[in-house]
PDB file of C-alpha atoms in Angstrom:
ATOM      1  CA  UNK A  76     -15.690 -20.766  -6.804  1.00  0.00           C
ATOM      2  CA  UNK A  77     -18.441 -18.626  -8.321  1.00  0.00           C
ATOM      3  CA  UNK A  78     -20.072 -18.824 -11.732  1.00  0.00           C
ATOM      4  CA  UNK A  79     -21.135 -15.687 -13.562  1.00  0.00           C
ATOM      5  CA  UNK A  80     -22.293 -15.632 -17.187  1.00  0.00           C
ATOM      6  CA  UNK A  81     -20.708 -19.042 -17.781  1.00  0.00           C
ATOM      7  CA  UNK A  82     -17.368 -17.896 -16.323  1.00  0.00           C
ATOM      8  CA  UNK A  83     -15.837 -19.686 -13.342  1.00  0.00           C
ATOM      9  CA  UNK A  84     -13.495 -17.915 -10.953  1.00  0.00           C
ATOM     10  CA  UNK A  85     -12.241 -18.161  -7.379  1.00  0.00           C
ATOM     11  CA  UNK A  86     -12.944 -15.370  -4.891  1.00  0.00           C
ATOM     12  CA  UNK A  87     -11.214 -14.597  -1.568  1.00  0.00           C
ATOM     13  CA  UNK A  88     -11.818 -12.090   1.234  1.00  0.00           C
ATOM     14  CA  UNK A  89      -8.502 -12.293   3.142  1.00  0.00           C
ATOM     15  CA  UNK A  90      -8.484  -9.700   5.915  1.00  0.00           C
ATOM     16  CA  UNK A  91      -5.496  -8.912   8.095  1.00  0.00           C
ATOM     17  CA  UNK A  92      -5.534  -9.649  11.817  1.00  0.00           C
ATOM     18  CA  UNK A  93      -3.297  -7.214  13.657  1.00  0.00           C
ATOM     19  CA  UNK A  94      -2.654  -9.503  16.623  1.00  0.00           C
ATOM     20  CA  UNK A  95      -1.214 -12.329  14.548  1.00  0.00           C
ATOM     21  CA  UNK A  96       1.303 -12.931  11.791  1.00  0.00           C
ATOM     22  CA  UNK A  97      -1.710 -13.198   9.448  1.00  0.00           C
ATOM     23  CA  UNK A  98      -1.534  -9.406   9.182  1.00  0.00           C
ATOM     24  CA  UNK A  99       1.811  -9.599   7.441  1.00  0.00           C
ATOM     25  CA  UNK A 100       1.302 -12.773   5.475  1.00  0.00           C
ATOM     26  CA  UNK A 101      -2.492 -12.856   5.228  1.00  0.00           C
ATOM     27  CA  UNK A 102      -2.787 -12.588   1.477  1.00  0.00           C
ATOM     28  CA  UNK A 103       0.417 -14.494   0.744  1.00  0.00           C
ATOM     29  CA  UNK A 104      -0.565 -17.203   3.188  1.00  0.00           C
ATOM     30  CA  UNK A 105      -3.746 -17.874   1.232  1.00  0.00           C
ATOM     31  CA  UNK A 106      -1.707 -19.424  -1.581  1.00  0.00           C
ATOM     32  CA  UNK A 107      -2.094 -22.804   0.112  1.00  0.00           C
ATOM     33  CA  UNK A 108      -5.876 -22.337   0.196  1.00  0.00           C
ATOM     34  CA  UNK A 109      -5.837 -21.349  -3.464  1.00  0.00           C
ATOM     35  CA  UNK A 110      -3.806 -24.433  -4.362  1.00  0.00           C
ATOM     36  CA  UNK A 111      -6.161 -26.698  -2.400  1.00  0.00           C
ATOM     37  CA  UNK A 112      -9.212 -25.141  -4.048  1.00  0.00           C
ATOM     38  CA  UNK A 113      -7.673 -25.496  -7.489  1.00  0.00           C
ATOM     39  CA  UNK A 114      -6.866 -29.152  -6.764  1.00  0.00           C
ATOM     40  CA  UNK A 115     -10.449 -29.802  -5.666  1.00  0.00           C
ATOM     41  CA  UNK A 116     -11.882 -28.144  -8.752  1.00  0.00           C
ATOM     42  CA  UNK A 117      -9.491 -30.072 -10.957  1.00  0.00           C
ATOM     43  CA  UNK A 118     -11.027 -33.342  -9.762  1.00  0.00           C
ATOM     44  CA  UNK A 119     -14.192 -32.115 -11.500  1.00  0.00           C
ATOM     45  CA  UNK A 120     -12.207 -31.485 -14.703  1.00  0.00           C
ATOM     46  CA  UNK A 121     -12.253 -27.725 -14.166  1.00  0.00           C
ATOM     47  CA  UNK A 122      -9.177 -25.917 -15.468  1.00  0.00           C
ATOM     48  CA  UNK A 123      -6.385 -25.089 -13.016  1.00  0.00           C
ATOM     49  CA  UNK A 124      -6.063 -21.688 -14.668  1.00  0.00           C
ATOM     50  CA  UNK A 125      -9.084 -20.157 -12.950  1.00  0.00           C
ATOM     51  CA  UNK A 126      -8.757 -16.410 -12.415  1.00  0.00           C
ATOM     52  CA  UNK A 127      -8.363 -15.362  -8.785  1.00  0.00           C
ATOM     53  CA  UNK A 128     -10.426 -12.393  -7.595  1.00  0.00           C
ATOM     54  CA  UNK A 129      -9.454 -10.922  -4.218  1.00  0.00           C
ATOM     55  CA  UNK A 130     -12.588  -8.821  -4.040  1.00  0.00           C
ATOM     56  CA  UNK A 131     -12.174  -7.598  -0.445  1.00  0.00           C
ATOM     57  CA  UNK A 132      -9.067  -6.925   1.630  1.00  0.00           C
ATOM     58  CA  UNK A 133      -7.601  -4.239   3.867  1.00  0.00           C
ATOM     59  CA  UNK A 134      -5.190  -3.734   6.747  1.00  0.00           C
ATOM     60  CA  UNK A 135      -7.529  -5.083   9.444  1.00  0.00           C
ATOM     61  CA  UNK A 136     -11.166  -6.061   9.646  1.00  0.00           C
ATOM     62  CA  UNK A 137     -12.173  -6.226  13.304  1.00  0.00           C
ATOM     63  CA  UNK A 138      -9.112  -4.981  15.203  1.00  0.00           C
ATOM     64  CA  UNK A 139     -10.413  -1.565  16.162  1.00  0.00           C
ATOM     65  CA  UNK A 140      -7.937   1.260  16.592  1.00  0.00           C
ATOM     66  CA  UNK A 141      -6.521   3.766  14.122  1.00  0.00           C
ATOM     67  CA  UNK A 142      -4.822   1.551  11.571  1.00  0.00           C
ATOM     68  CA  UNK A 143      -7.105   2.494   8.646  1.00  0.00           C
ATOM     69  CA  UNK A 144      -6.625   6.221   9.257  1.00  0.00           C
ATOM     70  CA  UNK A 145      -2.870   6.118   9.883  1.00  0.00           C
ATOM     71  CA  UNK A 146       0.292   5.316   7.876  1.00  0.00           C
ATOM     72  CA  UNK A 147       0.007   1.711   9.044  1.00  0.00           C
ATOM     73  CA  UNK A 148      -2.529   1.156   6.249  1.00  0.00           C
ATOM     74  CA  UNK A 149      -0.419   2.885   3.583  1.00  0.00           C
ATOM     75  CA  UNK A 150       2.663   0.852   4.495  1.00  0.00           C
ATOM     76  CA  UNK A 151       0.591  -2.355   4.501  1.00  0.00           C
ATOM     77  CA  UNK A 152      -0.880  -1.628   1.069  1.00  0.00           C
ATOM     78  CA  UNK A 153       2.495  -0.639  -0.414  1.00  0.00           C
ATOM     79  CA  UNK A 154       4.125  -3.742   1.052  1.00  0.00           C
ATOM     80  CA  UNK A 155       1.433  -6.234   0.156  1.00  0.00           C
ATOM     81  CA  UNK A 156       0.062  -5.355  -3.264  1.00  0.00           C
ATOM     82  CA  UNK A 157       3.308  -5.688  -5.260  1.00  0.00           C
ATOM     83  CA  UNK A 158       3.947  -9.046  -3.602  1.00  0.00           C
ATOM     84  CA  UNK A 159       0.463 -10.281  -4.430  1.00  0.00           C
ATOM     85  CA  UNK A 160       0.850  -9.133  -8.018  1.00  0.00           C
ATOM     86  CA  UNK A 161       4.034 -11.190  -8.422  1.00  0.00           C
ATOM     87  CA  UNK A 162       3.185 -14.288  -6.336  1.00  0.00           C
ATOM     88  CA  UNK A 163      -0.565 -14.883  -6.556  1.00  0.00           C
ATOM     89  CA  UNK A 164      -1.248 -13.832 -10.143  1.00  0.00           C
ATOM     90  CA  UNK A 165      -4.532 -12.316  -9.010  1.00  0.00           C
ATOM     91  CA  UNK A 166      -6.788 -11.056 -11.795  1.00  0.00           C
ATOM     92  CA  UNK A 167      -8.432  -8.519  -9.482  1.00  0.00           C
ATOM     93  CA  UNK A 168      -7.642  -6.836  -6.170  1.00  0.00           C
ATOM     94  CA  UNK A 169     -10.287  -4.664  -4.523  1.00  0.00           C
ATOM     95  CA  UNK A 170      -9.618  -2.697  -1.320  1.00  0.00           C
ATOM     96  CA  UNK A 171     -12.450  -2.492   1.211  1.00  0.00           C
ATOM     97  CA  UNK A 172     -13.436   0.223   0.869  1.00  0.00           C
ATOM     98  CA  UNK A 173     -13.220   3.369  -1.269  1.00  0.00           C
ATOM     99  CA  UNK A 174     -14.798   5.775   1.215  1.00  0.00           C
ATOM    100  CA  UNK A 175     -16.000   5.950   4.819  1.00  0.00           C
ATOM    101  CA  UNK A 176     -19.404   6.843   3.358  1.00  0.00           C
ATOM    102  CA  UNK A 177     -20.998   3.425   3.553  1.00  0.00           C
ATOM    103  CA  UNK A 178     -23.493   1.824   5.891  1.00  0.00           C
ATOM    104  CA  UNK A 179     -22.519  -1.421   7.576  1.00  0.00           C
ATOM    105  CA  UNK A 180     -23.041  -1.798  11.349  1.00  0.00           C
ATOM    106  CA  UNK A 181     -21.706   1.685  12.203  1.00  0.00           C
ATOM    107  CA  UNK A 182     -22.415   5.173  10.894  1.00  0.00           C
ATOM    108  CA  UNK A 183     -20.729   8.334  12.082  1.00  0.00           C
ATOM    109  CA  UNK A 184     -19.666  11.687  10.646  1.00  0.00           C
ATOM    110  CA  UNK A 185     -16.609  11.805  12.900  1.00  0.00           C
ATOM    111  CA  UNK A 186     -13.697  12.752  10.627  1.00  0.00           C
ATOM    112  CA  UNK A 187     -11.449   9.865  11.688  1.00  0.00           C
ATOM    113  CA  UNK A 188     -12.920   6.798  13.408  1.00  0.00           C
ATOM    114  CA  UNK A 189     -10.892   3.935  11.874  1.00  0.00           C
ATOM    115  CA  UNK A 190     -13.364   3.635   9.034  1.00  0.00           C
ATOM    116  CA  UNK A 191     -12.403   1.259   6.254  1.00  0.00           C
ATOM    117  CA  UNK A 192     -12.334   3.890   3.509  1.00  0.00           C
ATOM    118  CA  UNK A 193      -9.395   5.318   1.570  1.00  0.00           C
ATOM    119  CA  UNK A 194     -10.986   8.735   2.118  1.00  0.00           C
ATOM    120  CA  UNK A 195     -12.966   9.912   5.133  1.00  0.00           C
ATOM    121  CA  UNK A 196     -16.541  11.163   5.465  1.00  0.00           C
ATOM    122  CA  UNK A 197     -15.517  14.679   4.435  1.00  0.00           C
ATOM    123  CA  UNK A 198     -13.647  13.462   1.333  1.00  0.00           C
ATOM    124  CA  UNK A 199     -10.200  13.938   2.875  1.00  0.00           C
ATOM    125  CA  UNK A 200      -7.695  11.362   1.547  1.00  0.00           C
ATOM    126  CA  UNK A 201      -6.069   9.077   4.103  1.00  0.00           C
ATOM    127  CA  UNK A 202      -2.468   7.808   3.864  1.00  0.00           C
ATOM    128  CA  UNK A 203      -3.794   4.618   2.227  1.00  0.00           C
ATOM    129  CA  UNK A 204      -5.283   6.709  -0.597  1.00  0.00           C
ATOM    130  CA  UNK A 205      -1.892   8.303  -1.257  1.00  0.00           C
ATOM    131  CA  UNK A 206      -0.286   4.853  -1.281  1.00  0.00           C
ATOM    132  CA  UNK A 207      -2.756   3.777  -3.965  1.00  0.00           C
ATOM    133  CA  UNK A 208      -1.747   6.827  -5.997  1.00  0.00           C
ATOM    134  CA  UNK A 209       1.903   5.807  -5.857  1.00  0.00           C
ATOM    135  CA  UNK A 210       1.104   2.188  -6.692  1.00  0.00           C
ATOM    136  CA  UNK A 211      -0.839   3.392  -9.721  1.00  0.00           C
ATOM    137  CA  UNK A 212       2.247   5.255 -10.903  1.00  0.00           C
ATOM    138  CA  UNK A 213       4.305   2.043 -10.874  1.00  0.00           C
ATOM    139  CA  UNK A 214       2.755   1.138 -14.192  1.00  0.00           C
ATOM    140  CA  UNK A 215       3.157  -2.252 -15.851  1.00  0.00           C
ATOM    141  CA  UNK A 216       6.899  -2.738 -16.339  1.00  0.00           C
ATOM    142  CA  UNK A 217       8.768  -3.940 -13.244  1.00  0.00           C
ATOM    143  CA  UNK A 218      12.571  -3.735 -13.045  1.00  0.00           C
ATOM    144  CA  UNK A 219      15.038  -5.818 -11.066  1.00  0.00           C
ATOM    145  CA  UNK A 220      16.136  -4.051  -7.902  1.00  0.00           C
ATOM    146  CA  UNK A 221      19.143  -4.566  -5.644  1.00  0.00           C
ATOM    147  CA  UNK A 222      19.326  -3.498  -2.001  1.00  0.00           C
ATOM    148  CA  UNK A 223      22.911  -2.309  -1.568  1.00  0.00           C
ATOM    149  CA  UNK A 224      22.263  -1.750   2.095  1.00  0.00           C
ATOM    150  CA  UNK A 225      19.363  -1.738   4.513  1.00  0.00           C
ATOM    151  CA  UNK A 226      19.543  -1.147   8.241  1.00  0.00           C
ATOM    152  CA  UNK A 227      16.171  -2.861   8.757  1.00  0.00           C
ATOM    153  CA  UNK A 228      16.838  -5.922  10.917  1.00  0.00           C
ATOM    154  CA  UNK A 229      13.221  -7.146  10.772  1.00  0.00           C
ATOM    155  CA  UNK A 230      13.376  -7.674   6.981  1.00  0.00           C
ATOM    156  CA  UNK A 231      10.081  -5.823   6.550  1.00  0.00           C
ATOM    157  CA  UNK A 232      11.463  -3.193   4.189  1.00  0.00           C
ATOM    158  CA  UNK A 233      10.286  -3.795   0.645  1.00  0.00           C
ATOM    159  CA  UNK A 234      10.756  -1.913  -2.622  1.00  0.00           C
ATOM    160  CA  UNK A 235       9.164  -1.961  -6.070  1.00  0.00           C
ATOM    161  CA  UNK A 236      10.871  -0.521  -9.142  1.00  0.00           C
ATOM    162  CA  UNK A 237       9.257   0.423 -12.447  1.00  0.00           C
ATOM    163  CA  UNK A 238      10.013   2.217 -15.715  1.00  0.00           C
ATOM    164  CA  UNK A 239       7.432   4.063 -17.824  1.00  0.00           C
ATOM    165  CA  UNK A 240       9.602   4.906 -20.819  1.00  0.00           C
ATOM    166  CA  UNK A 241      11.135   8.087 -19.423  1.00  0.00           C
ATOM    167  CA  UNK A 242      11.196   7.846 -15.623  1.00  0.00           C
ATOM    168  CA  UNK A 243      12.127   5.266 -13.021  1.00  0.00           C
ATOM    169  CA  UNK A 244      10.045   5.096  -9.846  1.00  0.00           C
ATOM    170  CA  UNK A 245      11.230   3.298  -6.706  1.00  0.00           C
ATOM    171  CA  UNK A 246       8.542   2.728  -4.071  1.00  0.00           C
ATOM    172  CA  UNK A 247       9.988   1.777  -0.678  1.00  0.00           C
ATOM    173  CA  UNK A 248       7.945   0.802   2.359  1.00  0.00           C
ATOM    174  CA  UNK A 249       8.884  -0.005   5.945  1.00  0.00           C
ATOM    175  CA  UNK A 250       5.878  -2.060   7.022  1.00  0.00           C
ATOM    176  CA  UNK A 251       5.942  -3.260  10.622  1.00  0.00           C
ATOM    177  CA  UNK A 252       3.617  -5.393  12.694  1.00  0.00           C
ATOM    178  CA  UNK A 253       2.348  -3.620  15.836  1.00  0.00           C
ATOM    179  CA  UNK A 254       4.330  -6.002  18.055  1.00  0.00           C
ATOM    180  CA  UNK A 255       7.643  -5.238  16.311  1.00  0.00           C
ATOM    181  CA  UNK A 256       9.918  -2.679  17.927  1.00  0.00           C
ATOM    182  CA  UNK A 257      11.852  -1.853  14.757  1.00  0.00           C
ATOM    183  CA  UNK A 258      12.187   1.812  13.889  1.00  0.00           C
ATOM    184  CA  UNK A 259      13.481   3.723  10.894  1.00  0.00           C
ATOM    185  CA  UNK A 260      15.267   1.877   8.066  1.00  0.00           C
ATOM    186  CA  UNK A 261      18.094   3.372   6.036  1.00  0.00           C
ATOM    187  CA  UNK A 262      17.962   1.892   2.541  1.00  0.00           C
ATOM    188  CA  UNK A 263      20.459   2.223  -0.300  1.00  0.00           C
ATOM    189  CA  UNK A 264      19.358   1.177  -3.781  1.00  0.00           C
ATOM    190  CA  UNK A 265      21.563   0.457  -6.806  1.00  0.00           C
ATOM    191  CA  UNK A 266      20.149   0.506 -10.344  1.00  0.00           C
ATOM    192  CA  UNK A 267      22.307  -0.706 -13.245  1.00  0.00           C
ATOM    193  CA  UNK A 268      22.073  -0.180 -16.986  1.00  0.00           C
ATOM    194  CA  UNK A 269      21.332   3.553 -16.870  1.00  0.00           C
ATOM    195  CA  UNK A 270      23.143   5.858 -19.348  1.00  0.00           C
ATOM    196  CA  UNK A 271      21.746   9.080 -17.879  1.00  0.00           C
ATOM    197  CA  UNK A 272      19.861  10.082 -14.721  1.00  0.00           C
ATOM    198  CA  UNK A 273      18.380  13.416 -13.671  1.00  0.00           C
ATOM    199  CA  UNK A 274      18.071  14.705 -10.107  1.00  0.00           C
ATOM    200  CA  UNK A 275      15.664  12.760  -7.924  1.00  0.00           C
ATOM    201  CA  UNK A 276      12.226  13.709  -6.594  1.00  0.00           C
ATOM    202  CA  UNK A 277      11.097  12.342  -3.230  1.00  0.00           C
ATOM    203  CA  UNK A 278       7.572  11.957  -1.845  1.00  0.00           C
ATOM    204  CA  UNK A 279       6.760  10.527   1.561  1.00  0.00           C
ATOM    205  CA  UNK A 280       3.844   9.061   3.518  1.00  0.00           C
ATOM    206  CA  UNK A 281       4.458   8.708   7.250  1.00  0.00           C
ATOM    207  CA  UNK A 282       3.630  10.297  10.606  1.00  0.00           C
ATOM    208  CA  UNK A 283       4.559  13.782   9.384  1.00  0.00           C
ATOM    209  CA  UNK A 284       3.887  13.554   5.640  1.00  0.00           C
ATOM    210  CA  UNK A 285       0.610  13.127   3.705  1.00  0.00           C
ATOM    211  CA  UNK A 286      -1.132  12.422   7.007  1.00  0.00           C
ATOM    212  CA  UNK A 287      -4.374  14.261   7.682  1.00  0.00           C
ATOM    213  CA  UNK A 288      -5.155  12.038  10.668  1.00  0.00           C
ATOM    214  CA  UNK A 289      -2.052  13.195  12.536  1.00  0.00           C
ATOM    215  CA  UNK A 290      -2.895  16.820  11.741  1.00  0.00           C
ATOM    216  CA  UNK A 291      -6.449  16.284  13.031  1.00  0.00           C
ATOM    217  CA  UNK A 292      -5.033  14.922  16.297  1.00  0.00           C
ATOM    218  CA  UNK A 293      -2.785  17.989  16.586  1.00  0.00           C
ATOM    219  CA  UNK A 294      -5.897  20.175  16.257  1.00  0.00           C
ATOM    220  CA  UNK A 295      -7.425  18.434  19.288  1.00  0.00           C
ATOM    221  CA  UNK A 296      -9.643  16.018  17.303  1.00  0.00           C
ATOM    222  CA  UNK A 297     -12.355  18.589  16.400  1.00  0.00           C
ATOM    223  CA  UNK A 298     -15.788  17.357  15.373  1.00  0.00           C
ATOM    224  CA  UNK A 299     -17.540  18.745  13.416  1.00  0.00           C
ATOM    225  CA  UNK A 300     -14.886  20.379  11.273  1.00  0.00           C
ATOM    226  CA  UNK A 301     -15.023  24.037  10.323  1.00  0.00           C
ATOM    227  CA  UNK A 302     -14.491  24.937   6.642  1.00  0.00           C
ATOM    228  CA  UNK A 303     -10.991  26.203   7.426  1.00  0.00           C
ATOM    229  CA  UNK A 304     -10.137  22.991   9.280  1.00  0.00           C
ATOM    230  CA  UNK A 305     -11.336  20.869   6.352  1.00  0.00           C
ATOM    231  CA  UNK A 306      -9.212  22.939   3.995  1.00  0.00           C
ATOM    232  CA  UNK A 307      -6.163  22.559   6.239  1.00  0.00           C
ATOM    233  CA  UNK A 308      -6.605  18.797   6.550  1.00  0.00           C
ATOM    234  CA  UNK A 309      -6.996  18.477   2.780  1.00  0.00           C
ATOM    235  CA  UNK A 310      -3.678  20.281   2.437  1.00  0.00           C
ATOM    236  CA  UNK A 311      -2.005  18.043   5.032  1.00  0.00           C
ATOM    237  CA  UNK A 312      -3.132  14.958   3.127  1.00  0.00           C
ATOM    238  CA  UNK A 313      -1.172  15.993   0.023  1.00  0.00           C
ATOM    239  CA  UNK A 314       2.181  14.484  -0.880  1.00  0.00           C
ATOM    240  CA  UNK A 315       4.930  17.111  -1.058  1.00  0.00           C
ATOM    241  CA  UNK A 316       7.755  16.774  -3.592  1.00  0.00           C
ATOM    242  CA  UNK A 317      11.305  17.423  -2.357  1.00  0.00           C
ATOM    243  CA  UNK A 318      14.691  16.724  -3.943  1.00  0.00           C
ATOM    244  CA  UNK A 319      16.920  13.761  -3.129  1.00  0.00           C
ATOM    245  CA  UNK A 320      20.583  13.312  -4.147  1.00  0.00           C
ATOM    246  CA  UNK A 321      21.140  10.795  -6.945  1.00  0.00           C
ATOM    247  CA  UNK A 322      24.659   9.450  -7.619  1.00  0.00           C
ATOM    248  CA  UNK A 323      25.076   8.680 -11.319  1.00  0.00           C
ATOM    249  CA  UNK A 324      28.150   6.734 -12.433  1.00  0.00           C
ATOM    250  CA  UNK A 325      28.538   7.168 -16.210  1.00  0.00           C
ATOM    251  CA  UNK A 326      31.367   4.647 -16.443  1.00  0.00           C
ATOM    252  CA  UNK A 327      29.452   1.926 -14.611  1.00  0.00           C
ATOM    253  CA  UNK A 328      26.135   3.112 -16.040  1.00  0.00           C
ATOM    254  CA  UNK A 329      24.507   2.899 -12.625  1.00  0.00           C
ATOM    255  CA  UNK A 330      22.497   4.992 -10.213  1.00  0.00           C
ATOM    256  CA  UNK A 331      22.703   4.843  -6.436  1.00  0.00           C
ATOM    257  CA  UNK A 332      20.636   6.645  -3.822  1.00  0.00           C
ATOM    258  CA  UNK A 333      19.794   6.186  -0.168  1.00  0.00           C
ATOM    259  CA  UNK A 334      16.761   7.157   1.860  1.00  0.00           C
ATOM    260  CA  UNK A 335      15.635   6.868   5.476  1.00  0.00           C
ATOM    261  CA  UNK A 336      12.158   5.374   5.769  1.00  0.00           C
ATOM    262  CA  UNK A 337      10.435   5.720   9.177  1.00  0.00           C
ATOM    263  CA  UNK A 338       8.541   2.862  10.758  1.00  0.00           C
ATOM    264  CA  UNK A 339       5.298   2.357   8.808  1.00  0.00           C
ATOM    265  CA  UNK A 340       6.567   4.904   6.294  1.00  0.00           C
ATOM    266  CA  UNK A 341       6.511   4.934   2.504  1.00  0.00           C
ATOM    267  CA  UNK A 342       9.019   6.749   0.290  1.00  0.00           C
ATOM    268  CA  UNK A 343       8.748   7.212  -3.477  1.00  0.00           C
ATOM    269  CA  UNK A 344      11.851   8.243  -5.426  1.00  0.00           C
ATOM    270  CA  UNK A 345      11.543   9.114  -9.126  1.00  0.00           C
ATOM    271  CA  UNK A 346      13.999  10.422 -11.720  1.00  0.00           C
ATOM    272  CA  UNK A 347      14.304  10.718 -15.488  1.00  0.00           C
ATOM    273  CA  UNK A 348      16.604   8.278 -17.279  1.00  0.00           C
ATOM    274  CA  UNK A 349      17.693   7.166 -20.730  1.00  0.00           C
TER     275      UNK A 349
END
């Protein structure tokens, strides 16, 4: 624990390790450590209700590759953060780090080099940045969600559902460990207690959507970037809104929709309700 201005809190830096199951359960698996630390502090008559600050985490600390630049990171973030919010009761979660513009061991202006940032050296958002945008949109009111059907045999597909007073947002992620051979997951979601639903809007993050890194590879990995290349990669990093069929049953007051989510993909489905 740390003490700051007479406040006591617990701090963790739980980083994922891609070559072990810690990658998938790294943050969740620290619950035992948290419990042990709380028990130790309680022997000194310190309250069990200490706030938990996870002040550093990301999708892999020392396993070099492309995971921070690719949709692996966005699927990890979308899979992990809602679970942490509901199971660990963390008071703070801080992703390491906001930008590739930082100095720690390495320093390069190469556009994509598996830097830890949500945006690269040129200010181009990575898939993980777009995932944070979608997570921000989830808001503060979570709704119960039922999987009517999922073709994902690895049980790594996860969804969060929220309501902001006018719209429902379903955030679905197909996070997979590198060793898994699972592919795309077809997911059907049923939402009850809806008296009206508009047409649905779909946004994606995957190998072909909101993925500047993949577009940079298609260009032949240029370095340095020309102004036109930077502009193109900025455009490729954007999430594009398309329509998705929504089945509304007025008699049952329910909404059903299905979506295919590629491996390491994220899909966000939103629609207006009342």
